[in-house]
Amino acid sequence: MRRLLMIAILYCGLLTWGCDKTCECTYSPSPTEPSDEASIVVTGPDSTVTAWRGHPLRITWTSANVVGSVKILYSRNDGDTWPFTIIESTINEGEFFWTGDAPLTRHCRVRIQTTGSPLAYGESPSSFTLQTYGWTIDGPASLFTVRATATNGVDLFAVGSGGSINQRFAATGEWSDRNSGTTRGLNDVHFVDQQVGWICGGNGVIRRTTNGGVTWSSIPSVNTIEVRAIHGFDSMTAMAASNMLWHTANAGASWDTVAGMDTAIVNRLFFHDSQRACAVGNNGFIAISEDGGETWAVRNSHLFATLVDVHSADGQTYYAVALEGQVVKSEDRGETWRVLDLDNAPALSSVRSRSALELLVATGDSRLLHSIDGGDTWVYYNVGSEHYFNTLLIEPTGDGWVGGSGNVLYRLGIVDSE
């Protein structure tokens, strides 16, 4: 009897200890217990990304308990409204590549949402920019074919057929026709600083300015044949490319051939700084210098083509283009080169890179080629019509110029609103 009484007391105590009769008990799932609520989190793009119209943009997200496909929307006002649909339905695999075919803005966001029940959505963690290149005609009144452009740090100079030199004043946007003292076509122009500049052209023409392009004086030439490229170091020192590479240290009073370059037909000289340089020419010729052009080492371009231009934004990654529609790239300061995959390309005439990955190429059929992934993929911009572009100039900001036949010069700029 006593044992039964003790068991009864213990049983009642356990009931009382396990629950206070004055509380309202509610059930809360364990934190580790899975929930069936659908969720989507957009992980990219965000404010660290700049998207380009026409180039693939990678949209990424994670999801939980989402059944079926998802819809992707686009906002140009930081997510206040979502009037544009990127795709009505796509597989919920956490990744989608979009070509940016939407209004430009600096306030882009994307939204991923379910196409069925239960409803769930996620938005870009921050705004990103969608942009492209735009262009307007901005050239001199004189009729000539633009073959080369350069700046003296302030104003733009365009040279070309018939000995034409035109200076565009940055302060006013007006053009002034300068007297070159020759009717021979001019092939290249290079400024050392705001005052000193050099030009070269047909029949051995070489000219120099020491007053910011106002007047140009004749310089004794290397010979009487075509001078294709020129690079000035100061008012007395320059390097000129003709049937071989030449150097003067006394404003042309005498010219010496550069060692190792006495048989090279060079079409373009590019100096990244006072020491690093690259020269390109006929038959796939490429040579590099690490001592300011005193000595050169020939490298294998893997092409037997007419290389006409070369450029590097950082001195490490170089791009060179050929008339035959080919692009070669070096990622080790010009030591080794590889041919990029660019099927059915037109004649290429000029190249400029803004970074190791982004570059623009001018073509012989009025187009610009643009890559933002180091030449793996390309977008074509149709600029004008029936022009053969000869020259391309791009500033670090992205602003620039492209010019060629038909007295045409286009001003380029990045557009991020419309």
PDB file of N, CA and C in Angstrom, residues 26-68:
ATOM      1  N   THR A  26       3.136  26.570 -26.596  1.00  0.00           N
ATOM      2  CA  THR A  26       3.188  26.646 -28.062  1.00  0.00           C
ATOM      3  C   THR A  26       4.304  25.769 -28.556  1.00  0.00           C
ATOM      4  N   TYR A  27       4.141  25.269 -29.807  1.00  0.00           N
ATOM      5  CA  TYR A  27       5.132  24.369 -30.369  1.00  0.00           C
ATOM      6  C   TYR A  27       6.102  25.159 -31.242  1.00  0.00           C
ATOM      7  N   SER A  28       7.395  25.025 -30.973  1.00  0.00           N
ATOM      8  CA  SER A  28       8.429  25.673 -31.787  1.00  0.00           C
ATOM      9  C   SER A  28       9.329  24.601 -32.353  1.00  0.00           C
ATOM     10  N   PRO A  29       9.506  24.580 -33.685  1.00  0.00           N
ATOM     11  CA  PRO A  29      10.367  23.556 -34.273  1.00  0.00           C
ATOM     12  C   PRO A  29      11.821  23.772 -33.882  1.00  0.00           C
ATOM     13  N   SER A  30      12.545  22.728 -33.830  1.00  0.00           N
ATOM     14  CA  SER A  30      13.973  22.802 -33.538  1.00  0.00           C
ATOM     15  C   SER A  30      14.678  23.617 -34.605  1.00  0.00           C
ATOM     16  N   PRO A  31      15.717  24.403 -34.252  1.00  0.00           N
ATOM     17  CA  PRO A  31      16.446  25.191 -35.256  1.00  0.00           C
ATOM     18  C   PRO A  31      17.027  24.334 -36.369  1.00  0.00           C
ATOM     19  N   THR A  32      17.282  23.101 -36.088  1.00  0.00           N
ATOM     20  CA  THR A  32      17.876  22.231 -37.102  1.00  0.00           C
ATOM     21  C   THR A  32      16.822  21.512 -37.926  1.00  0.00           C
ATOM     22  N   GLU A  33      15.557  21.718 -37.577  1.00  0.00           N
ATOM     23  CA  GLU A  33      14.498  21.044 -38.303  1.00  0.00           C
ATOM     24  C   GLU A  33      14.213  21.781 -39.608  1.00  0.00           C
ATOM     25  N   PRO A  34      14.196  21.132 -40.761  1.00  0.00           N
ATOM     26  CA  PRO A  34      14.008  21.816 -42.039  1.00  0.00           C
ATOM     27  C   PRO A  34      12.633  22.460 -42.144  1.00  0.00           C
ATOM     28  N   SER A  35      12.614  23.646 -42.853  1.00  0.00           N
ATOM     29  CA  SER A  35      11.362  24.344 -43.098  1.00  0.00           C
ATOM     30  C   SER A  35      10.968  24.150 -44.551  1.00  0.00           C
ATOM     31  N   ASP A  36       9.682  24.106 -44.844  1.00  0.00           N
ATOM     32  CA  ASP A  36       9.217  23.926 -46.213  1.00  0.00           C
ATOM     33  C   ASP A  36       8.924  25.259 -46.895  1.00  0.00           C
ATOM     34  N   GLU A  37       9.361  26.383 -46.309  1.00  0.00           N
ATOM     35  CA  GLU A  37       9.124  27.691 -46.900  1.00  0.00           C
ATOM     36  C   GLU A  37      10.098  27.924 -48.052  1.00  0.00           C
ATOM     37  N   ALA A  38       9.601  28.350 -49.228  1.00  0.00           N
ATOM     38  CA  ALA A  38      10.439  28.609 -50.398  1.00  0.00           C
ATOM     39  C   ALA A  38      11.202  29.921 -50.219  1.00  0.00           C
ATOM     40  N   SER A  39      12.452  29.950 -50.680  1.00  0.00           N
ATOM     41  CA  SER A  39      13.266  31.160 -50.576  1.00  0.00           C
ATOM     42  C   SER A  39      14.239  31.235 -51.745  1.00  0.00           C
ATOM     43  N   ILE A  40      14.563  32.478 -52.156  1.00  0.00           N
ATOM     44  CA  ILE A  40      15.531  32.746 -53.226  1.00  0.00           C
ATOM     45  C   ILE A  40      16.432  33.886 -52.773  1.00  0.00           C
ATOM     46  N   VAL A  41      17.732  33.717 -52.940  1.00  0.00           N
ATOM     47  CA  VAL A  41      18.711  34.756 -52.613  1.00  0.00           C
ATOM     48  C   VAL A  41      19.557  35.020 -53.857  1.00  0.00           C
ATOM     49  N   VAL A  42      19.492  36.256 -54.379  1.00  0.00           N
ATOM     50  CA  VAL A  42      20.300  36.635 -55.539  1.00  0.00           C
ATOM     51  C   VAL A  42      21.702  37.000 -55.057  1.00  0.00           C
ATOM     52  N   THR A  43      22.715  36.370 -55.624  1.00  0.00           N
ATOM     53  CA  THR A  43      24.102  36.598 -55.205  1.00  0.00           C
ATOM     54  C   THR A  43      24.889  37.458 -56.186  1.00  0.00           C
ATOM     55  N   GLY A  44      24.380  37.654 -57.371  1.00  0.00           N
ATOM     56  CA  GLY A  44      25.075  38.499 -58.330  1.00  0.00           C
ATOM     57  C   GLY A  44      24.219  38.724 -59.568  1.00  0.00           C
ATOM     58  N   PRO A  45      24.433  39.862 -60.243  1.00  0.00           N
ATOM     59  CA  PRO A  45      25.489  40.859 -60.042  1.00  0.00           C
ATOM     60  C   PRO A  45      25.147  41.844 -58.926  1.00  0.00           C
ATOM     61  N   ASP A  46      26.180  42.588 -58.496  1.00  0.00           N
ATOM     62  CA  ASP A  46      25.999  43.619 -57.488  1.00  0.00           C
ATOM     63  C   ASP A  46      26.818  44.843 -57.884  1.00  0.00           C
ATOM     64  N   SER A  47      27.050  45.744 -56.943  1.00  0.00           N
ATOM     65  CA  SER A  47      27.709  47.016 -57.251  1.00  0.00           C
ATOM     66  C   SER A  47      29.160  46.860 -57.688  1.00  0.00           C
ATOM     67  N   THR A  48      29.747  45.694 -57.501  1.00  0.00           N
ATOM     68  CA  THR A  48      31.125  45.470 -57.946  1.00  0.00           C
ATOM     69  C   THR A  48      31.193  45.136 -59.433  1.00  0.00           C
ATOM     70  N   VAL A  49      30.042  44.990 -60.079  1.00  0.00           N
ATOM     71  CA  VAL A  49      29.972  44.546 -61.475  1.00  0.00           C
ATOM     72  C   VAL A  49      29.562  45.704 -62.381  1.00  0.00           C
ATOM     73  N   THR A  50      30.244  45.826 -63.520  1.00  0.00           N
ATOM     74  CA  THR A  50      29.819  46.705 -64.603  1.00  0.00           C
ATOM     75  C   THR A  50      29.441  45.834 -65.786  1.00  0.00           C
ATOM     76  N   ALA A  51      28.189  45.912 -66.183  1.00  0.00           N
ATOM     77  CA  ALA A  51      27.692  45.085 -67.283  1.00  0.00           C
ATOM     78  C   ALA A  51      27.729  45.883 -68.578  1.00  0.00           C
ATOM     79  N   TRP A  52      28.007  45.179 -69.674  1.00  0.00           N
ATOM     80  CA  TRP A  52      28.045  45.793 -71.002  1.00  0.00           C
ATOM     81  C   TRP A  52      26.946  45.194 -71.868  1.00  0.00           C
ATOM     82  N   ARG A  53      26.194  46.057 -72.527  1.00  0.00           N
ATOM     83  CA  ARG A  53      25.154  45.569 -73.433  1.00  0.00           C
ATOM     84  C   ARG A  53      25.776  44.706 -74.532  1.00  0.00           C
ATOM     85  N   GLY A  54      25.184  43.544 -74.746  1.00  0.00           N
ATOM     86  CA  GLY A  54      25.667  42.628 -75.768  1.00  0.00           C
ATOM     87  C   GLY A  54      26.616  41.573 -75.253  1.00  0.00           C
ATOM     88  N   HIS A  55      27.281  41.855 -74.126  1.00  0.00           N
ATOM     89  CA  HIS A  55      28.201  40.887 -73.541  1.00  0.00           C
ATOM     90  C   HIS A  55      27.470  40.034 -72.502  1.00  0.00           C
ATOM     91  N   PRO A  56      27.783  38.753 -72.412  1.00  0.00           N
ATOM     92  CA  PRO A  56      27.105  37.896 -71.433  1.00  0.00           C
ATOM     93  C   PRO A  56      27.330  38.368 -69.995  1.00  0.00           C
ATOM     94  N   LEU A  57      26.249  38.553 -69.262  1.00  0.00           N
ATOM     95  CA  LEU A  57      26.303  38.904 -67.844  1.00  0.00           C
ATOM     96  C   LEU A  57      25.812  37.707 -67.039  1.00  0.00           C
ATOM     97  N   ARG A  58      26.602  37.278 -66.090  1.00  0.00           N
ATOM     98  CA  ARG A  58      26.263  36.102 -65.286  1.00  0.00           C
ATOM     99  C   ARG A  58      25.393  36.508 -64.093  1.00  0.00           C
ATOM    100  N   ILE A  59      24.165  36.012 -64.070  1.00  0.00           N
ATOM    101  CA  ILE A  59      23.239  36.220 -62.956  1.00  0.00           C
ATOM    102  C   ILE A  59      23.224  34.947 -62.122  1.00  0.00           C
ATOM    103  N   THR A  60      23.431  35.079 -60.815  1.00  0.00           N
ATOM    104  CA  THR A  60      23.515  33.902 -59.946  1.00  0.00           C
ATOM    105  C   THR A  60      22.586  34.047 -58.749  1.00  0.00           C
ATOM    106  N   TRP A  61      22.122  32.906 -58.254  1.00  0.00           N
ATOM    107  CA  TRP A  61      21.249  32.893 -57.084  1.00  0.00           C
ATOM    108  C   TRP A  61      21.275  31.521 -56.425  1.00  0.00           C
ATOM    109  N   THR A  62      20.804  31.489 -55.198  1.00  0.00           N
ATOM    110  CA  THR A  62      20.587  30.232 -54.488  1.00  0.00           C
ATOM    111  C   THR A  62      19.108  30.148 -54.128  1.00  0.00           C
ATOM    112  N   SER A  63      18.611  28.933 -53.957  1.00  0.00           N
ATOM    113  CA  SER A  63      17.195  28.775 -53.640  1.00  0.00           C
ATOM    114  C   SER A  63      16.993  27.564 -52.746  1.00  0.00           C
ATOM    115  N   ALA A  64      15.864  27.572 -52.058  1.00  0.00           N
ATOM    116  CA  ALA A  64      15.477  26.442 -51.208  1.00  0.00           C
ATOM    117  C   ALA A  64      13.986  26.201 -51.361  1.00  0.00           C
ATOM    118  N   ASN A  65      13.630  24.933 -51.528  1.00  0.00           N
ATOM    119  CA  ASN A  65      12.230  24.509 -51.611  1.00  0.00           C
ATOM    120  C   ASN A  65      11.458  25.193 -52.743  1.00  0.00           C
ATOM    121  N   VAL A  66      12.160  25.513 -53.819  1.00  0.00           N
ATOM    122  CA  VAL A  66      11.511  26.093 -54.991  1.00  0.00           C
ATOM    123  C   VAL A  66      11.188  24.974 -55.970  1.00  0.00           C
ATOM    124  N   VAL A  67       9.925  24.882 -56.327  1.00  0.00           N
ATOM    125  CA  VAL A  67       9.471  23.841 -57.242  1.00  0.00           C
ATOM    126  C   VAL A  67       9.258  24.456 -58.620  1.00  0.00           C
ATOM    127  N   GLY A  68       9.851  23.867 -59.643  1.00  0.00           N
ATOM    128  CA  GLY A  68       9.655  24.347 -61.001  1.00  0.00           C
ATOM    129  C   GLY A  68      10.642  25.425 -61.395  1.00  0.00           C
TER     130      GLY A  68
END
